[in-house]
Amino acid sequence: MLCTSLAVFRQFLRREGTKSVLDAIDVAILAELQKDARLPNKDLAARVNIAPSTCLVRHRALRERGVLKGYRAEVDLGALGRPLQAVIAVRVRPHTRAVVRPFLDYVMELPETISVSHVAGPDDFLVHVAVADAVHLQQLVLDSFTSRREVAQLHTNLLFEHRVKARIPPTAQARSD
Amino acid sequence: MLCTSLAVFRQFLRREGTKSVLDAIDVAILAELQKDARLPNKDLAARVNIAPSTCLVRHRALRERGVLKGYRAEVDLGALGRPLQAVIAVRVRPHTRAVVRPFLDYVMELPETISVSHVAGPDDFLVHVAVADAVHLQQLVLDSFTSRREVAQLHTNLLFEHRVKARIPPTAQARSD
DNA sequence: GTTGAAAGCCATAATCG
DNA sequence: CGATTATGGCTTTCAAC
C-alpha cells in the first residue's frame, strides 16, 4: 500500500516536470558517468545491476530530463602549453547589467580563460585562467584586464593545486529511495 | 624536403615524450571531444576530415600521451537538489604542509564540494560548493568550516552565474603546424 | 518499467599504399 | 603515417512479461 502510493507520488512528480526525483539506480548511473562518460552501455548496465536495454532507457531519460547536461573530455593543460593556472578576482565599476554581461562575454572569448564566475562579495568576478608562464600571466593581466576601463580593482591568485570532484551526490531531498 | 624534415622533427619530439606537439588535426579532435566526449569515432573522423581508423589511432595516442585525461558527464546541479552555488575563500593557520594536505582531503570529502583550489594570495583556499539553499549554506559554513581549528578566516561569495569554456585552445608553442 | 532476443551498425585490428 | 576492408561485439529496437 505504502509502496504503491509512493510510486504514484513519484510518477506525479515526474509528470509535473520535477527534475529532482532520482532513485538509487539513477544516482549510480550518474556516478559512473561522472567518472567515465565513455563507459559502454553494457559495462554501465553491469555496474548498476540492470539490463543493458533498461540502462539505455534510463540514460536517455536522464538526458531528456536535463539531469545530464553533456559529456566533456578533460584535457591536460600542461599539454596545451598552459601549465600555470591562476584565479583573477576582478571588481568592475559600475556594477551594472550593461557592464556585467559584456564583461562575461569578453572574458569567455579570451583563449586563457577556463571559467568565469559572477559572484556576490567584495569581488565581482572570479576568472580561472591557464597560461604558459609568469610572463604570459603578466601580459594577460595588463593587456586584457587592467587596460579595460570597467576594471576597477584586480587581485591575481596563483594556483598551486586544483582538485575537481568526480562525483557530486544529490541531496536527500533529490532522492526517492 | 622541408616537409620531410619537419615531420622527422615532430616524430623526434614525440619519441622524446614531449606532450606539447599537437598538429591541426589533434587540435580539432580535442576541440570536438571537449564539446561532446561521447561523439562516435565515425562522426569524429568525419568532422576532422580523416578516416575512422586514423581517427582511432590519433585518439588513442592523445590518451596515451596524457593529453586527454578523461571523460566526464556534466550533471545539472539543480537536478541534484543543489541549485545554490558559492565560493568559500578560506585562510588557514598555520599555512604548513601538515595543515594544507589534510584540509584539502577533508574538503574534497564534503558532499557539497565541487572543487578546491590551493592558491597563493591573501586567501589560501577557494572552495566551490553547491548547496540546496541559504540555510544549507549557513550550516555548511558553520559546521564544516569555521568550526575547524585551522580555519583562521573565511569569506563566502554567493555565485550568480558560472560559465565554463567548452574549448581551451593550445598556445602557439604547443602547436606544430 | 523491465527483460531477452534479433538486426544493424560501429569499433577495432590487420593489411596495404 | 594514413586509407581500406573484414570481423567481432556492441548498441539499439522490438515484442513480451
PDB file of C-alpha atoms in Angstrom, chain B residues 7-121:
ATOM      1  CA  ALA B   7      57.834  15.521 -39.966  1.00  0.00           C
ATOM      2  CA  VAL B   8      61.046  13.924 -38.721  1.00  0.00           C
ATOM      3  CA  PHE B   9      61.432  16.653 -36.134  1.00  0.00           C
ATOM      4  CA  ARG B  10      57.889  16.098 -34.883  1.00  0.00           C
ATOM      5  CA  GLN B  11      58.481  12.377 -34.641  1.00  0.00           C
ATOM      6  CA  PHE B  12      61.639  13.083 -32.672  1.00  0.00           C
ATOM      7  CA  LEU B  13      59.740  15.302 -30.267  1.00  0.00           C
ATOM      8  CA  ARG B  14      57.061  12.667 -29.784  1.00  0.00           C
ATOM      9  CA  ARG B  15      59.576   9.927 -29.191  1.00  0.00           C
ATOM     10  CA  GLU B  16      61.270  12.087 -26.570  1.00  0.00           C
ATOM     11  CA  GLY B  17      57.996  12.174 -24.643  1.00  0.00           C
ATOM     12  CA  THR B  18      57.197  15.783 -25.318  1.00  0.00           C
ATOM     13  CA  LYS B  19      53.479  16.126 -24.826  1.00  0.00           C
ATOM     14  CA  SER B  20      53.302  19.564 -26.287  1.00  0.00           C
ATOM     15  CA  VAL B  21      53.351  18.946 -30.010  1.00  0.00           C
ATOM     16  CA  LEU B  22      49.859  18.980 -31.436  1.00  0.00           C
ATOM     17  CA  ASP B  23      49.109  19.360 -35.123  1.00  0.00           C
ATOM     18  CA  ALA B  24      45.943  20.839 -36.591  1.00  0.00           C
ATOM     19  CA  ILE B  25      44.098  17.501 -36.589  1.00  0.00           C
ATOM     20  CA  ASP B  26      44.967  16.802 -32.940  1.00  0.00           C
ATOM     21  CA  VAL B  27      43.688  20.240 -32.019  1.00  0.00           C
ATOM     22  CA  ALA B  28      40.462  19.613 -33.918  1.00  0.00           C
ATOM     23  CA  ILE B  29      39.961  16.231 -32.227  1.00  0.00           C
ATOM     24  CA  LEU B  30      40.499  17.783 -28.800  1.00  0.00           C
ATOM     25  CA  ALA B  31      38.042  20.555 -29.601  1.00  0.00           C
ATOM     26  CA  GLU B  32      35.323  18.125 -30.668  1.00  0.00           C
ATOM     27  CA  LEU B  33      35.800  15.848 -27.667  1.00  0.00           C
ATOM     28  CA  GLN B  34      35.693  18.805 -25.304  1.00  0.00           C
ATOM     29  CA  LYS B  35      32.310  19.681 -26.762  1.00  0.00           C
ATOM     30  CA  ASP B  36      30.995  16.100 -26.764  1.00  0.00           C
ATOM     31  CA  ALA B  37      33.082  13.335 -25.253  1.00  0.00           C
ATOM     32  CA  ARG B  38      30.645  10.669 -26.456  1.00  0.00           C
ATOM     33  CA  LEU B  39      30.932  11.591 -30.127  1.00  0.00           C
ATOM     34  CA  PRO B  40      31.201   8.273 -32.037  1.00  0.00           C
ATOM     35  CA  ASN B  41      34.545   7.647 -33.696  1.00  0.00           C
ATOM     36  CA  LYS B  42      32.911   7.631 -37.113  1.00  0.00           C
ATOM     37  CA  ASP B  43      31.393  11.097 -36.615  1.00  0.00           C
ATOM     38  CA  LEU B  44      34.557  12.441 -35.033  1.00  0.00           C
ATOM     39  CA  ALA B  45      36.567  11.271 -38.027  1.00  0.00           C
ATOM     40  CA  ALA B  46      34.127  12.968 -40.403  1.00  0.00           C
ATOM     41  CA  ARG B  47      34.331  16.277 -38.525  1.00  0.00           C
ATOM     42  CA  VAL B  48      38.112  16.397 -38.607  1.00  0.00           C
ATOM     43  CA  ASN B  49      38.283  15.044 -42.179  1.00  0.00           C
ATOM     44  CA  ILE B  50      40.251  11.852 -41.657  1.00  0.00           C
ATOM     45  CA  ALA B  51      39.457   8.139 -41.956  1.00  0.00           C
ATOM     46  CA  PRO B  52      37.830   6.458 -38.913  1.00  0.00           C
ATOM     47  CA  SER B  53      40.785   4.143 -38.368  1.00  0.00           C
ATOM     48  CA  THR B  54      43.220   7.036 -38.440  1.00  0.00           C
ATOM     49  CA  CYS B  55      40.995   8.898 -36.035  1.00  0.00           C
ATOM     50  CA  LEU B  56      41.044   5.951 -33.659  1.00  0.00           C
ATOM     51  CA  VAL B  57      44.841   5.875 -33.671  1.00  0.00           C
ATOM     52  CA  ARG B  58      45.058   9.619 -33.079  1.00  0.00           C
ATOM     53  CA  HIS B  59      42.512   9.499 -30.293  1.00  0.00           C
ATOM     54  CA  ARG B  60      44.291   6.644 -28.553  1.00  0.00           C
ATOM     55  CA  ALA B  61      47.656   8.383 -28.913  1.00  0.00           C
ATOM     56  CA  LEU B  62      46.269  11.514 -27.274  1.00  0.00           C
ATOM     57  CA  ARG B  63      45.056   9.390 -24.359  1.00  0.00           C
ATOM     58  CA  GLU B  64      48.353   7.531 -24.018  1.00  0.00           C
ATOM     59  CA  ARG B  65      50.377  10.737 -24.193  1.00  0.00           C
ATOM     60  CA  GLY B  66      48.283  12.049 -21.320  1.00  0.00           C
ATOM     61  CA  VAL B  67      46.840  14.936 -23.331  1.00  0.00           C
ATOM     62  CA  LEU B  68      43.367  13.506 -22.807  1.00  0.00           C
ATOM     63  CA  LYS B  69      42.972  12.817 -19.112  1.00  0.00           C
ATOM     64  CA  GLY B  70      39.411  11.521 -19.018  1.00  0.00           C
ATOM     65  CA  TYR B  71      35.778  11.948 -19.982  1.00  0.00           C
ATOM     66  CA  ARG B  72      33.207  13.336 -17.588  1.00  0.00           C
ATOM     67  CA  ALA B  73      29.456  13.659 -17.675  1.00  0.00           C
ATOM     68  CA  GLU B  74      28.211  17.088 -16.697  1.00  0.00           C
ATOM     69  CA  VAL B  75      25.287  16.936 -14.278  1.00  0.00           C
ATOM     70  CA  ASP B  76      22.728  19.658 -13.606  1.00  0.00           C
ATOM     71  CA  LEU B  77      23.291  20.786 -10.026  1.00  0.00           C
ATOM     72  CA  GLY B  78      19.675  21.883  -9.659  1.00  0.00           C
ATOM     73  CA  ALA B  79      18.523  18.357 -10.504  1.00  0.00           C
ATOM     74  CA  LEU B  80      20.744  17.079  -7.695  1.00  0.00           C
ATOM     75  CA  GLY B  81      18.925  19.381  -5.288  1.00  0.00           C
ATOM     76  CA  ARG B  82      21.831  21.830  -5.198  1.00  0.00           C
ATOM     77  CA  PRO B  83      20.695  24.942  -7.092  1.00  0.00           C
ATOM     78  CA  LEU B  84      22.737  27.362  -4.987  1.00  0.00           C
ATOM     79  CA  GLN B  85      26.479  27.720  -5.534  1.00  0.00           C
ATOM     80  CA  ALA B  86      29.126  29.622  -3.638  1.00  0.00           C
ATOM     81  CA  VAL B  87      32.865  30.118  -3.498  1.00  0.00           C
ATOM     82  CA  ILE B  88      34.194  29.988   0.055  1.00  0.00           C
ATOM     83  CA  ALA B  89      37.583  31.668   0.464  1.00  0.00           C
ATOM     84  CA  VAL B  90      39.427  30.177   3.422  1.00  0.00           C
ATOM     85  CA  ARG B  91      42.586  31.273   5.233  1.00  0.00           C
ATOM     86  CA  VAL B  92      44.189  28.624   7.432  1.00  0.00           C
ATOM     87  CA  ARG B  93      46.701  28.936  10.255  1.00  0.00           C
ATOM     88  CA  PRO B  94      49.387  27.750  10.260  1.00  0.00           C
ATOM     89  CA  HIS B  95      49.840  27.563   6.497  1.00  0.00           C
ATOM     90  CA  THR B  96      52.061  24.473   6.690  1.00  0.00           C
ATOM     91  CA  ARG B  97      52.189  21.229   4.779  1.00  0.00           C
ATOM     92  CA  ALA B  98      50.832  19.439   7.845  1.00  0.00           C
ATOM     93  CA  VAL B  99      47.688  21.559   7.654  1.00  0.00           C
ATOM     94  CA  VAL B 100      47.271  22.038   3.890  1.00  0.00           C
ATOM     95  CA  ARG B 101      47.090  18.427   2.746  1.00  0.00           C
ATOM     96  CA  PRO B 102      44.636  17.183   5.406  1.00  0.00           C
ATOM     97  CA  PHE B 103      42.486  20.236   4.795  1.00  0.00           C
ATOM     98  CA  LEU B 104      42.356  19.550   1.042  1.00  0.00           C
ATOM     99  CA  ASP B 105      41.453  15.919   1.720  1.00  0.00           C
ATOM    100  CA  TYR B 106      38.798  16.929   4.239  1.00  0.00           C
ATOM    101  CA  VAL B 107      37.174  19.450   1.907  1.00  0.00           C
ATOM    102  CA  MET B 108      37.110  17.007  -1.001  1.00  0.00           C
ATOM    103  CA  GLU B 109      35.178  14.555   1.175  1.00  0.00           C
ATOM    104  CA  LEU B 110      32.343  17.012   1.839  1.00  0.00           C
ATOM    105  CA  PRO B 111      29.322  16.191  -0.358  1.00  0.00           C
ATOM    106  CA  GLU B 112      28.822  19.901  -1.049  1.00  0.00           C
ATOM    107  CA  THR B 113      32.278  20.398  -2.576  1.00  0.00           C
ATOM    108  CA  ILE B 114      32.617  20.674  -6.341  1.00  0.00           C
ATOM    109  CA  SER B 115      36.268  21.710  -6.443  1.00  0.00           C
ATOM    110  CA  VAL B 116      39.041  23.124  -4.283  1.00  0.00           C
ATOM    111  CA  SER B 117      41.976  25.290  -5.229  1.00  0.00           C
ATOM    112  CA  HIS B 118      45.053  25.858  -3.116  1.00  0.00           C
ATOM    113  CA  VAL B 119      46.115  29.374  -4.067  1.00  0.00           C
ATOM    114  CA  ALA B 120      48.859  31.896  -3.369  1.00  0.00           C
ATOM    115  CA  GLY B 121      47.249  35.129  -2.280  1.00  0.00           C
TER     116      GLY B 121
END
